[in-house]
Short mmCIF file of C-alpha atoms (C1' of nucleotides) in Angstrom, two decimals:
data_model
loop_
_atom_site.label_atom_id
_atom_site.label_comp_id
_atom_site.label_asym_id
_atom_site.label_seq_id
_atom_site.Cartn_x
_atom_site.Cartn_y
_atom_site.Cartn_z
CA MET I 1 0.53 -8.68 33.76
CA ASN I 2 3.55 -6.71 32.70
CA ASN I 3 6.75 -7.34 34.61
CA ALA I 4 9.17 -6.14 31.92
CA PHE I 5 10.44 -2.64 31.24
CA GLN I 6 8.29 -2.31 28.19
CA PRO I 7 4.52 -2.24 27.95
CA LEU I 8 2.85 -5.55 27.34
CA TYR I 9 1.36 -4.55 24.01
CA TYR I 10 4.87 -3.79 22.79
CA THR I 11 6.07 -7.24 23.83
CA ILE I 12 3.19 -8.78 21.94
CA ALA I 13 4.04 -6.78 18.82
CA GLU I 14 7.71 -7.75 19.07
CA ASP I 15 6.91 -11.43 19.47
CA LEU I 16 4.61 -11.40 16.48
CA ARG I 17 7.06 -9.45 14.35
CA HIS I 18 9.81 -11.94 15.10
CA SER I 19 7.52 -14.81 14.20
CA ILE I 20 6.91 -13.24 10.81
CA LEU I 21 10.54 -12.36 10.17
CA GLU I 22 11.59 -15.87 11.11
CA GLY I 23 9.12 -17.29 8.65
CA LYS I 24 6.72 -18.86 11.15
CA PHE I 25 4.04 -16.84 9.40
CA ASN I 26 4.20 -16.14 5.70
CA PRO I 27 2.38 -13.70 3.42
CA GLY I 28 -1.26 -14.71 3.29
CA ASP I 29 -1.25 -16.47 6.64
CA ILE I 30 -3.67 -15.50 9.38
CA MET I 31 -2.20 -14.23 12.62
CA PRO I 32 -3.43 -15.44 16.02
CA SER I 33 -6.76 -13.84 16.83
CA VAL I 34 -7.22 -11.05 19.34
CA ASN I 35 -8.94 -13.46 21.71
CA GLU I 36 -6.16 -16.03 21.47
CA LEU I 37 -3.53 -13.41 22.15
CA ALA I 38 -5.48 -12.01 25.10
CA LEU I 39 -5.62 -15.49 26.59
CA LYS I 40 -1.98 -16.31 25.86
CA TYR I 41 -0.65 -13.10 27.39
CA LYS I 42 -3.23 -13.10 30.20
CA THR I 43 -4.51 -9.68 29.26
CA THR I 44 -7.58 -8.07 27.73
CA ARG I 45 -8.60 -7.92 24.10
CA VAL I 46 -7.84 -4.21 24.01
CA THR I 47 -4.19 -4.72 24.85
CA ALA I 48 -3.83 -7.70 22.53
CA ARG I 49 -5.36 -5.75 19.71
CA LYS I 50 -2.98 -2.87 20.34
CA GLY I 51 -0.07 -5.21 19.70
CA LEU I 52 -1.53 -6.24 16.35
CA SER I 53 -2.23 -2.60 15.47
CA ILE I 54 1.44 -1.81 15.67
CA LEU I 55 2.27 -4.33 12.98
CA GLU I 56 -0.65 -3.04 10.97
CA ASN I 57 0.77 0.48 11.13
CA GLU I 58 4.12 -0.85 10.05
CA GLY I 59 2.52 -2.29 6.95
CA ILE I 60 3.39 -5.86 7.85
CA ILE I 61 -0.13 -7.15 8.41
CA SER I 62 -3.58 -6.11 7.33
CA VAL I 63 -6.97 -6.71 8.86
CA TRP I 64 -10.21 -8.11 7.48
CA HIS I 65 -13.17 -7.46 9.72
CA GLY I 66 -14.77 -10.69 10.87
CA LYS I 67 -11.94 -12.84 9.52
CA GLY I 68 -8.66 -11.85 11.07
CA TYR I 69 -5.25 -10.27 10.62
CA TYR I 70 -3.33 -11.34 7.50
CA VAL I 71 0.37 -11.20 6.78
CA LEU I 72 1.12 -8.97 3.80
CA SER I 73 3.82 -9.24 1.16
CA PRO I 74 6.55 -6.65 1.47
CA GLU I 75 6.20 -3.58 -0.76
CA PHE I 76 9.44 -3.49 -2.69
CA ASN I 77 8.40 -0.83 -5.15
CA LYS I 78 7.82 1.78 -2.50
CA PHE I 79 11.05 3.49 -1.55
CA THR I 80 11.93 6.07 1.03
CA LEU I 81 14.37 8.64 -0.28
CA TYR I 82 16.19 11.15 1.84
CA TYR I 83 17.14 14.21 -0.11
CA ASN I 84 19.66 16.24 1.79
CA THR I 85 20.69 19.33 -0.11
CA ASN I 86 22.13 20.88 3.01
CA SER I 87 24.53 18.14 4.01
CA LYS I 88 27.08 19.13 6.60
CA SER I 89 30.09 17.87 4.68
CA PHE I 90 29.33 20.27 1.86
CA ASN I 91 29.17 24.02 1.85
CA SER I 92 27.20 26.13 -0.53
CA LYS I 93 27.44 29.59 -1.99
CA PHE I 94 24.57 31.70 -3.24
CA SER I 95 25.55 33.47 -6.41
CA LYS I 96 22.40 35.28 -7.33
CA VAL I 97 19.06 36.32 -5.92
CA SER I 98 16.96 38.29 -8.35
CA VAL I 99 13.51 38.91 -9.72
CA ILE I 100 13.23 37.90 -13.36
CA ARG I 101 10.85 37.16 -16.17
CA PRO I 102 10.60 33.35 -16.27
CA THR I 103 11.87 31.34 -19.18
CA SER I 104 9.34 29.29 -21.06
CA GLU I 105 10.47 26.17 -19.21
CA VAL I 106 9.84 27.77 -15.83
CA LYS I 107 6.59 29.27 -17.02
CA ALA I 108 5.39 25.82 -18.03
CA ALA I 109 6.57 24.15 -14.83
CA MET I 110 4.88 26.70 -12.59
CA LEU I 111 1.82 27.31 -14.77
CA LEU I 112 2.44 31.05 -14.73
CA LYS I 113 0.55 33.82 -16.42
CA ASP I 114 2.45 35.80 -19.02
CA ASP I 115 3.17 38.85 -16.90
CA GLN I 116 4.01 36.99 -13.68
CA LYS I 117 7.57 37.50 -12.49
CA VAL I 118 9.53 35.06 -10.34
CA ILE I 119 12.35 35.13 -7.85
CA LEU I 120 15.45 33.26 -9.01
CA ILE I 121 17.97 31.94 -6.51
CA ARG I 122 21.10 30.28 -7.76
CA ARG I 123 23.36 28.25 -5.53
CA THR I 124 26.51 26.23 -5.98
CA VAL I 125 27.42 23.37 -3.66
CA PHE I 126 31.08 22.70 -2.97
CA ASP I 127 32.96 19.74 -1.59
CA GLY I 128 35.97 21.64 -0.31
CA ASP I 129 36.99 23.75 -3.30
CA LYS I 130 35.38 21.49 -5.86
CA PRO I 131 31.94 22.41 -7.17
CA VAL I 132 29.83 19.25 -7.17
CA ALA I 133 26.31 20.54 -7.72
CA CYS I 134 24.38 23.63 -8.50
CA ASP I 135 20.75 24.51 -8.33
CA GLU I 136 18.23 27.07 -9.43
CA LYS I 137 15.12 27.83 -7.41
CA TYR I 138 12.16 29.78 -8.64
CA LEU I 139 9.47 31.20 -6.40
CA THR I 140 6.36 33.12 -7.29
CA TYR I 141 6.95 36.79 -6.67
CA ASP I 142 4.15 38.58 -4.84
CA LYS I 143 4.48 42.30 -5.14
CA GLY I 144 2.96 42.87 -1.74
CA ARG I 145 5.53 40.79 0.11
CA PRO I 146 8.99 42.30 0.03
CA LEU I 147 11.83 39.88 -0.56
CA VAL I 148 13.78 39.28 2.60
CA GLU I 149 17.13 38.08 1.37
CA GLU I 150 18.52 36.86 4.64
CA GLU I 151 15.57 34.65 5.28
CA ILE I 152 15.79 33.10 1.88
CA LYS I 153 19.52 32.64 1.61
CA TYR I 154 20.03 29.92 4.14
CA ALA I 155 16.78 28.11 3.87
CA ASP I 156 15.95 25.19 1.66
CA LEU I 157 13.34 25.36 -1.04
CA PRO I 158 10.32 24.05 0.85
CA GLU I 159 11.06 26.13 3.90
CA VAL I 160 11.27 29.28 1.84
CA ALA I 161 7.99 28.52 0.19
CA ALA I 162 6.47 27.63 3.55
CA ALA I 163 7.47 30.98 4.96
CA LYS I 164 5.02 32.54 2.55
CA GLY I 165 2.05 30.62 3.95
CA SER I 166 1.04 27.86 6.30
CA PRO I 167 3.84 25.28 6.41
CA PHE I 168 1.28 22.51 6.29
CA ALA I 169 -0.52 23.70 3.25
CA ILE I 170 2.06 22.39 0.87
CA ARG I 171 3.62 19.28 -0.53
CA THR I 172 6.68 18.66 -2.63
CA GLU I 173 6.98 16.61 -5.77
CA MET I 174 10.24 15.55 -7.26
CA GLU I 175 11.29 14.21 -10.62
CA ILE I 176 14.67 12.74 -11.31
CA GLY I 177 16.35 12.66 -14.67
CA ALA I 178 19.66 12.74 -16.50
CA GLU I 179 20.79 15.66 -18.65
CA LEU I 180 23.73 17.35 -20.19
CA GLY I 181 24.32 20.63 -18.40
CA ALA I 182 23.46 23.96 -20.02
CA PRO I 183 26.56 26.09 -20.74
CA HIS I 184 26.37 28.06 -17.51
CA VAL I 185 26.01 24.82 -15.54
CA VAL I 186 29.01 23.24 -17.23
CA GLU I 187 31.00 26.36 -16.50
CA THR I 188 29.93 26.52 -12.87
CA LEU I 189 30.68 22.87 -12.21
CA GLY I 190 33.85 22.87 -14.26
CA CYS I 191 32.97 19.63 -15.97
CA ALA I 192 33.08 18.46 -19.56
CA ALA I 193 30.23 19.52 -21.83
CA GLY I 194 29.36 15.88 -22.51
CA GLU I 195 29.29 14.74 -18.90
CA PRO I 196 25.90 13.34 -17.91
CA LEU I 197 24.48 15.06 -14.87
CA LEU I 198 21.87 13.84 -12.47
CA VAL I 199 19.06 16.37 -12.35
CA THR I 200 16.31 16.69 -9.77
CA TYR I 201 13.31 18.85 -10.47
CA ARG I 202 11.28 19.89 -7.46
CA TYR I 203 7.82 21.37 -7.42
CA ILE I 204 6.45 23.08 -4.32
CA ILE I 205 2.70 22.90 -4.36
CA ASP I 206 0.21 24.61 -2.07
CA GLN I 207 -3.12 23.27 -0.89
CA LYS I 208 -4.88 24.66 -3.94
CA ASP I 209 -2.51 22.62 -6.14
CA ALA I 210 -0.82 25.77 -7.38
CA VAL I 211 2.90 25.47 -8.02
CA ILE I 212 4.47 28.15 -5.88
CA GLY I 213 8.05 27.01 -6.22
CA TYR I 214 10.16 25.18 -8.76
CA GLY I 215 13.75 24.07 -8.46
CA LYS I 216 16.32 22.25 -10.53
CA MET I 217 19.49 20.75 -9.17
CA TYR I 218 22.37 19.41 -11.26
CA MET I 219 24.72 16.93 -9.62
CA ARG I 220 27.95 15.46 -10.86
CA ARG I 221 27.68 11.72 -10.77
CA GLU I 222 30.64 11.02 -8.51
CA TYR I 223 29.08 13.09 -5.77
CA GLY I 224 25.44 13.22 -6.54
CA LYS I 225 24.08 9.72 -6.26
CA LEU I 226 20.71 9.60 -4.61
CA LYS I 227 19.97 6.75 -2.27
CA ALA I 228 16.69 5.16 -1.30
CA ILE I 229 15.64 2.12 0.71
CA SER I 230 12.70 -0.23 0.70
CA GLY I 231 11.39 -3.16 2.73
CA TYR I 232 10.24 -3.70 6.27
CA ASN I 233 13.49 -3.13 8.05
CA CYS I 234 13.47 0.56 7.31
CA ARG I 235 11.01 2.68 9.15
CA MET L 1 -21.44 9.79 21.99
CA ASN L 2 -20.96 8.85 18.39
CA ASN L 3 -23.89 9.53 16.09
CA ALA L 4 -21.89 9.73 12.85
CA PHE L 5 -20.88 6.95 10.48
CA GLN L 6 -17.31 7.13 11.60
CA PRO L 7 -15.87 6.32 15.01
CA LEU L 8 -15.52 9.19 17.41
CA TYR L 9 -11.75 8.94 17.64
CA TYR L 10 -11.60 9.40 13.90
CA THR L 11 -13.69 12.54 14.10
CA ILE L 12 -11.37 13.89 16.75
CA ALA L 13 -8.33 13.18 14.59
CA GLU L 14 -9.96 14.83 11.57
CA ASP L 15 -10.89 17.94 13.53
CA LEU L 16 -7.39 18.31 14.91
CA ARG L 17 -5.80 17.70 11.52
CA HIS L 18 -7.91 20.40 9.95
CA SER L 19 -7.01 22.82 12.71
CA ILE L 20 -3.35 22.27 11.96
CA LEU L 21 -3.73 22.46 8.19
CA GLU L 22 -5.73 25.66 8.52
CA GLY L 23 -2.98 27.16 10.62
CA LYS L 24 -4.86 27.32 13.93
CA PHE L 25 -1.93 25.38 15.34
CA ASN L 26 1.59 25.90 14.05
CA PRO L 27 4.80 23.91 14.41
CA GLY L 28 5.89 24.07 18.05
CA ASP L 29 2.40 24.68 19.40
CA ILE L 30 0.88 22.41 22.01
CA MET L 31 -2.28 20.58 21.07
CA PRO L 32 -5.29 20.39 23.41
CA SER L 33 -4.60 17.89 26.18
CA VAL L 34 -6.14 14.45 26.39
CA ASN L 35 -8.30 15.57 29.29
CA GLU L 36 -9.54 18.65 27.45
CA LEU L 37 -10.45 16.62 24.40
CA ALA L 38 -12.22 13.99 26.51
CA LEU L 39 -14.32 16.73 28.06
CA LYS L 40 -15.00 18.53 24.78
CA TYR L 41 -16.12 15.40 22.97
CA LYS L 42 -17.88 13.95 26.04
CA THR L 43 -15.83 10.79 25.92
CA THR L 44 -13.08 9.08 27.88
CA ARG L 45 -9.37 9.81 27.89
CA VAL L 46 -8.71 6.56 26.02
CA THR L 47 -10.77 7.59 23.02
CA ALA L 48 -9.42 11.15 23.03
CA ARG L 49 -5.89 9.85 23.14
CA LYS L 50 -6.60 7.53 20.22
CA GLY L 51 -7.46 10.54 18.11
CA LEU L 52 -4.16 12.18 18.93
CA SER L 53 -2.30 8.92 18.26
CA ILE L 54 -3.48 8.95 14.68
CA LEU L 55 -1.83 12.29 14.01
CA GLU L 56 1.23 11.05 15.81
CA ASN L 57 1.42 8.06 13.47
CA GLU L 58 1.04 10.37 10.52
CA GLY L 59 4.08 12.29 11.68
CA ILE L 60 2.16 15.53 12.19
CA ILE L 61 2.50 15.76 15.95
CA SER L 62 4.82 14.33 18.55
CA VAL L 63 4.36 13.67 22.22
CA TRP L 64 6.39 14.63 25.27
CA HIS L 65 5.42 12.70 28.35
CA GLY L 66 4.16 14.98 31.07
CA LYS L 67 4.02 18.03 28.81
CA GLY L 68 1.74 17.37 25.87
CA TYR L 69 1.40 16.82 22.15
CA TYR L 70 3.41 19.18 19.96
CA VAL L 71 2.91 20.13 16.34
CA LEU L 72 5.91 19.13 14.22
CA SER L 73 7.42 20.77 11.18
CA PRO L 74 6.82 18.91 7.95
CA GLU L 75 9.64 16.65 6.75
CA PHE L 76 10.38 17.88 3.27
CA ASN L 77 13.58 15.95 2.81
CA LYS L 78 11.92 12.59 3.18
CA PHE L 79 10.38 11.43 -0.07
CA THR L 80 8.33 8.46 -1.04
CA LEU L 81 9.31 7.05 -4.40
CA TYR L 82 7.35 4.48 -6.34
CA TYR L 83 9.53 2.49 -8.65
CA ASN L 84 7.44 0.62 -11.15
CA THR L 85 9.56 -1.38 -13.52
CA ASN L 86 6.59 -3.46 -14.56
CA SER L 87 4.28 -0.67 -15.64
CA LYS L 88 1.28 -1.78 -17.65
CA SER L 89 1.79 0.69 -20.48
CA PHE L 90 5.15 -0.86 -21.26
CA ASN L 91 6.06 -4.35 -22.28
CA SER L 92 9.36 -6.00 -21.75
CA LYS L 93 11.40 -8.68 -23.42
CA PHE L 94 13.97 -10.90 -21.75
CA SER L 95 16.95 -11.30 -23.98
CA LYS L 96 19.24 -13.40 -21.90
CA VAL L 97 19.29 -15.59 -18.82
CA SER L 98 22.66 -17.12 -18.11
CA VAL L 99 25.16 -18.10 -15.47
CA ILE L 100 28.38 -16.10 -15.80
CA ARG L 101 31.57 -15.09 -14.08
CA PRO L 102 30.85 -11.65 -12.67
CA THR L 103 32.66 -8.56 -13.91
CA SER L 104 34.75 -6.69 -11.39
CA GLU L 105 31.95 -4.13 -11.00
CA VAL L 106 29.42 -6.80 -10.09
CA LYS L 107 31.93 -8.55 -7.87
CA ALA L 108 32.46 -5.34 -5.94
CA ALA L 109 28.77 -4.53 -5.71
CA MET L 110 27.84 -7.98 -4.41
CA LEU L 111 30.98 -8.57 -2.34
CA LEU L 112 31.59 -11.87 -4.07
CA LYS L 113 34.39 -14.34 -3.64
CA ASP L 114 36.62 -14.93 -6.65
CA ASP L 115 35.11 -18.21 -7.73
CA GLN L 116 31.46 -17.31 -7.14
CA LYS L 117 29.33 -17.30 -10.27
CA VAL L 118 26.16 -15.30 -10.76
CA ILE L 119 22.96 -15.47 -12.75
CA LEU L 120 22.60 -12.67 -15.28
CA ILE L 121 19.18 -11.65 -16.56
CA ARG L 122 18.94 -9.00 -19.24
CA ARG L 123 15.70 -7.30 -20.12
CA THR L 124 14.63 -4.57 -22.49
CA VAL L 125 11.55 -2.45 -21.85
CA PHE L 126 9.57 -1.19 -24.84
CA ASP L 127 7.01 1.54 -25.27
CA GLY L 128 5.32 0.12 -28.33
CA ASP L 129 8.22 -0.64 -30.64
CA LYS L 130 10.56 1.86 -29.10
CA PRO L 131 13.09 0.60 -26.54
CA VAL L 132 13.05 3.00 -23.61
CA ALA L 133 14.97 1.17 -20.93
CA CYS L 134 17.05 -1.90 -20.32
CA ASP L 135 18.26 -3.59 -17.22
CA GLU L 136 20.67 -6.20 -15.98
CA LYS L 137 19.98 -8.25 -12.88
CA TYR L 138 22.54 -10.34 -11.07
CA LEU L 139 21.67 -12.98 -8.50
CA THR L 140 23.96 -15.18 -6.49
CA TYR L 141 24.03 -18.63 -8.03
CA ASP L 142 23.63 -21.49 -5.57
CA LYS L 143 24.68 -24.76 -7.11
CA GLY L 144 22.14 -26.67 -5.09
CA ARG L 145 19.16 -24.74 -6.37
CA PRO L 146 18.42 -25.30 -10.03
CA LEU L 147 17.51 -22.22 -12.00
CA VAL L 148 13.83 -22.18 -12.81
CA GLU L 149 13.62 -19.92 -15.80
CA GLU L 150 9.89 -19.48 -15.87
CA GLU L 151 9.77 -18.33 -12.33
CA ILE L 152 12.46 -15.80 -12.86
CA LYS L 153 11.37 -14.42 -16.19
CA TYR L 154 8.27 -12.61 -15.19
CA ALA L 155 9.15 -11.58 -11.70
CA ASP L 156 10.78 -8.41 -10.56
CA LEU L 157 14.14 -8.35 -8.89
CA PRO L 158 13.10 -8.41 -5.22
CA GLU L 159 10.52 -11.10 -5.82
CA VAL L 160 13.07 -13.31 -7.47
CA ALA L 161 15.47 -12.86 -4.62
CA ALA L 162 12.68 -13.39 -2.13
CA ALA L 163 11.81 -16.69 -3.73
CA LYS L 164 15.16 -17.97 -2.59
CA GLY L 165 14.43 -17.32 1.08
CA SER L 166 11.98 -15.72 3.47
CA PRO L 167 10.40 -12.70 1.79
CA PHE L 168 10.72 -10.74 4.99
CA ALA L 169 14.35 -11.33 5.46
CA ILE L 170 15.40 -8.81 2.87
CA ARG L 171 15.48 -5.15 2.07
CA THR L 172 16.25 -3.23 -1.08
CA GLU L 173 18.58 -0.30 -1.48
CA MET L 174 18.64 1.89 -4.52
CA GLU L 175 21.07 4.41 -5.88
CA ILE L 176 20.27 6.77 -8.68
CA GLY L 177 22.81 8.28 -11.03
CA ALA L 178 23.43 9.54 -14.54
CA GLU L 179 25.71 7.79 -17.01
CA LEU L 180 26.56 7.37 -20.62
CA GLY L 181 25.48 3.95 -21.75
CA ALA L 182 28.01 1.19 -22.42
CA PRO L 183 28.17 0.17 -26.10
CA HIS L 184 25.71 -2.70 -25.75
CA VAL L 185 23.26 -0.42 -23.92
CA VAL L 186 23.48 2.27 -26.57
CA GLU L 187 22.88 -0.37 -29.20
CA THR L 188 19.93 -1.90 -27.40
CA LEU L 189 18.24 1.43 -26.75
CA GLY L 190 19.11 2.80 -30.18
CA CYS L 191 20.22 6.11 -28.77
CA ALA L 192 23.22 8.35 -29.38
CA ALA L 193 26.45 7.42 -27.64
CA GLY L 194 26.53 10.78 -25.88
CA GLU L 195 22.99 10.68 -24.57
CA PRO L 196 22.84 10.89 -20.79
CA LEU L 197 20.89 8.01 -19.28
CA LEU L 198 19.25 7.78 -15.91
CA VAL L 199 20.64 4.75 -14.10
CA THR L 200 19.23 3.02 -11.05
CA TYR L 201 21.35 0.56 -9.13
CA ARG L 202 19.48 -1.79 -6.86
CA TYR L 203 20.90 -3.98 -4.15
CA ILE L 204 18.88 -6.83 -2.66
CA ILE L 205 20.13 -7.51 0.82
CA ASP L 206 19.24 -10.38 3.13
CA GLN L 207 18.93 -10.28 6.89
CA LYS L 208 22.63 -10.99 7.33
CA ASP L 209 23.41 -7.90 5.23
CA ALA L 210 24.71 -10.03 2.39
CA VAL L 211 24.01 -8.70 -1.09
CA ILE L 212 22.13 -11.49 -2.84
CA GLY L 213 21.01 -9.48 -5.84
CA TYR L 214 22.25 -6.54 -7.83
CA GLY L 215 20.55 -4.77 -10.69
CA LYS L 216 21.21 -1.86 -12.99
CA MET L 217 18.59 -0.17 -15.09
CA TYR L 218 19.26 2.38 -17.82
CA MET L 219 16.44 4.69 -18.81
CA ARG L 220 16.21 7.21 -21.59
CA ARG L 221 15.34 10.57 -20.18
CA GLU L 222 12.14 11.20 -22.10
CA TYR L 223 10.63 8.06 -20.64
CA GLY L 224 12.57 7.37 -17.53
CA LYS L 225 11.92 10.17 -15.13
CA LEU L 226 11.46 8.97 -11.59
CA LYS L 227 8.89 10.70 -9.44
CA ALA L 228 8.69 11.11 -5.70
CA ILE L 229 6.49 13.03 -3.30
CA SER L 230 6.93 14.54 0.13
CA GLY L 231 4.79 16.30 2.74
CA TYR L 232 1.80 15.38 4.84
CA ASN L 233 -0.77 15.06 2.14
CA CYS L 234 0.77 11.88 0.84
CA ARG L 235 0.39 8.79 2.90
"C1'" DA Z 1 0.30 19.17 44.26
"C1'" DA Z 2 -1.80 19.56 40.01
"C1'" DG Z 3 -1.59 18.67 35.37
"C1'" DT Z 4 0.26 16.05 31.65
"C1'" DG Z 5 0.53 11.50 29.09
"C1'" DG Z 6 0.71 5.93 29.31
"C1'" DT Z 7 -1.01 1.47 30.42
"C1'" DC Z 8 -4.37 -1.71 31.64
"C1'" DT Z 9 -8.80 -3.95 33.15
"C1'" DA Z 10 -13.50 -5.95 32.85
"C1'" DG Z 11 -17.16 -5.67 30.53
"C1'" DA Z 12 -20.53 -4.03 27.23
"C1'" DC Z 13 -22.35 -3.69 22.61
"C1'" DC Z 14 -21.91 -3.58 17.65
"C1'" DA Z 15 -20.66 -5.35 12.77
"C1'" DC Z 16 -18.84 -8.73 9.73
"C1'" DT Z 17 -17.81 -13.75 8.25
"C1'" DG Z 18 -18.74 -18.37 7.57
"C1'" DA Z 19 -20.55 -22.91 8.55
"C1'" DC O 1 -24.80 -19.66 15.59
"C1'" DA O 2 -19.95 -19.03 17.17
"C1'" DG O 3 -15.98 -16.64 16.14
"C1'" DT O 4 -13.77 -12.71 14.34
"C1'" DG O 5 -12.55 -7.65 14.79
"C1'" DG O 6 -14.04 -2.53 16.37
"C1'" DT O 7 -15.54 0.88 19.59
"C1'" DC O 8 -16.28 2.71 23.93
"C1'" DT O 9 -16.74 3.32 29.09
"C1'" DA O 10 -15.41 4.25 33.95
"C1'" DG O 11 -12.02 3.90 36.64
"C1'" DA O 12 -7.53 2.63 38.41
"C1'" DC O 13 -2.60 3.27 38.86
"C1'" DC O 14 1.81 4.76 37.16
"C1'" DA O 15 5.51 8.16 35.33
"C1'" DC O 16 6.94 12.64 33.96
"C1'" DT O 17 6.84 17.95 34.27
"C1'" DT O 18 6.10 22.22 36.38
"C1'" DG O 19 5.39 25.51 39.84
#
DNA sequence: AAGTGGTCTAGACCACTGA
DNA sequence: CAGTGGTCTAGACCACTTG
């Protein structure tokens, strides 16, 4: 019976989650069985199981057919990172959109043939008047598809790449490193030549594992810290 | 009817997922209704709905009560980052475990009172003979609990902190930046004073939002790139 | 009113585990 | 064998959306 505002299976999940968070169940422990829960909550096995499934989806418990549901240890090495290049508090200016011959670095990153040209988009991100970051994006240039500047200018890297195909056919990979800025970066950001910059490299990859986009973003450390969280509480 | 090796609801989910990935459905489109699917697959609404729920859990579609299931746009700003400080190809050496008065930086990071002492654990990570990273971990020091060195030495930061309470009561936050190493870091890593290092700051936070652990890791850029992925294909 | 999704039941049958 | 989880049915009733 369900006389609350929330479905019964949700109540079951909440109760169990609290038990785990309070330490009544610890990693390795077996949760109450589906039958037990069905009895306790005066419901059917289907509904009881649905409650357990929620915790399973949350990565808190795991199931072993024929044995039961086990409490897992938290995954502290798996982080969720939100990468917002288009934050509202910043404004950005596009300084260059052009078709170029790729440098050897870009050629290597995108696995390009020798004669393949790429689109280069440069952008500078400002906090008020102060430049805090700048990035370079490279996209494969298909002769057949004319370059629509407006569409590209205000979109983020993945969206631009997605516009050239199915938006679901791609994934993004990111690497994070520290570098000294190249001369034009130092000049654009107005920082010292020896200032360490946080650099993110992004690869846009289609369903055939071809790199169709590559981007590099340099951030000054006062403004460009990346944040990520881990644990159960964040989902 | 289900004459395959996999449950019917799974087949339904797979079929729908492929349709989306192939571009038969695009972001904003409405998926076939529960009733339609039940008819098509000669099953009940419950099973049909279960298929849709899978895609919903994967973040591919979203539901609007009374209207239907909608295809979502991929979330390219949300990354999953795996942070493996205990990689198998590296070995690490603990150089120091001690109880100290915190520096002002640590005091600020952990929101400590003036007289609170902390445990400091220093570690250096080697690739063969070459030092590639080093880190400092700070934990609140509770006078009541004696410091068990063995337990701490081989564990990672969150596990150590977890050992002091319920493992579920905590979360980890991470910041990533670029810095020049302090003198002792430069010496330990044997790098140039001007070499930019990738730095990760980690905060271990308990359920009362108190910072119970703080760690800093310096990585040389050739070895210390962090990687993260985004999109649907990764889950 | 007709169509959508959401919850729940009572019961069936199957597969896996362990004593 | 009893107990565990997993799948599925047929049908009921509810809540939301749209015309």
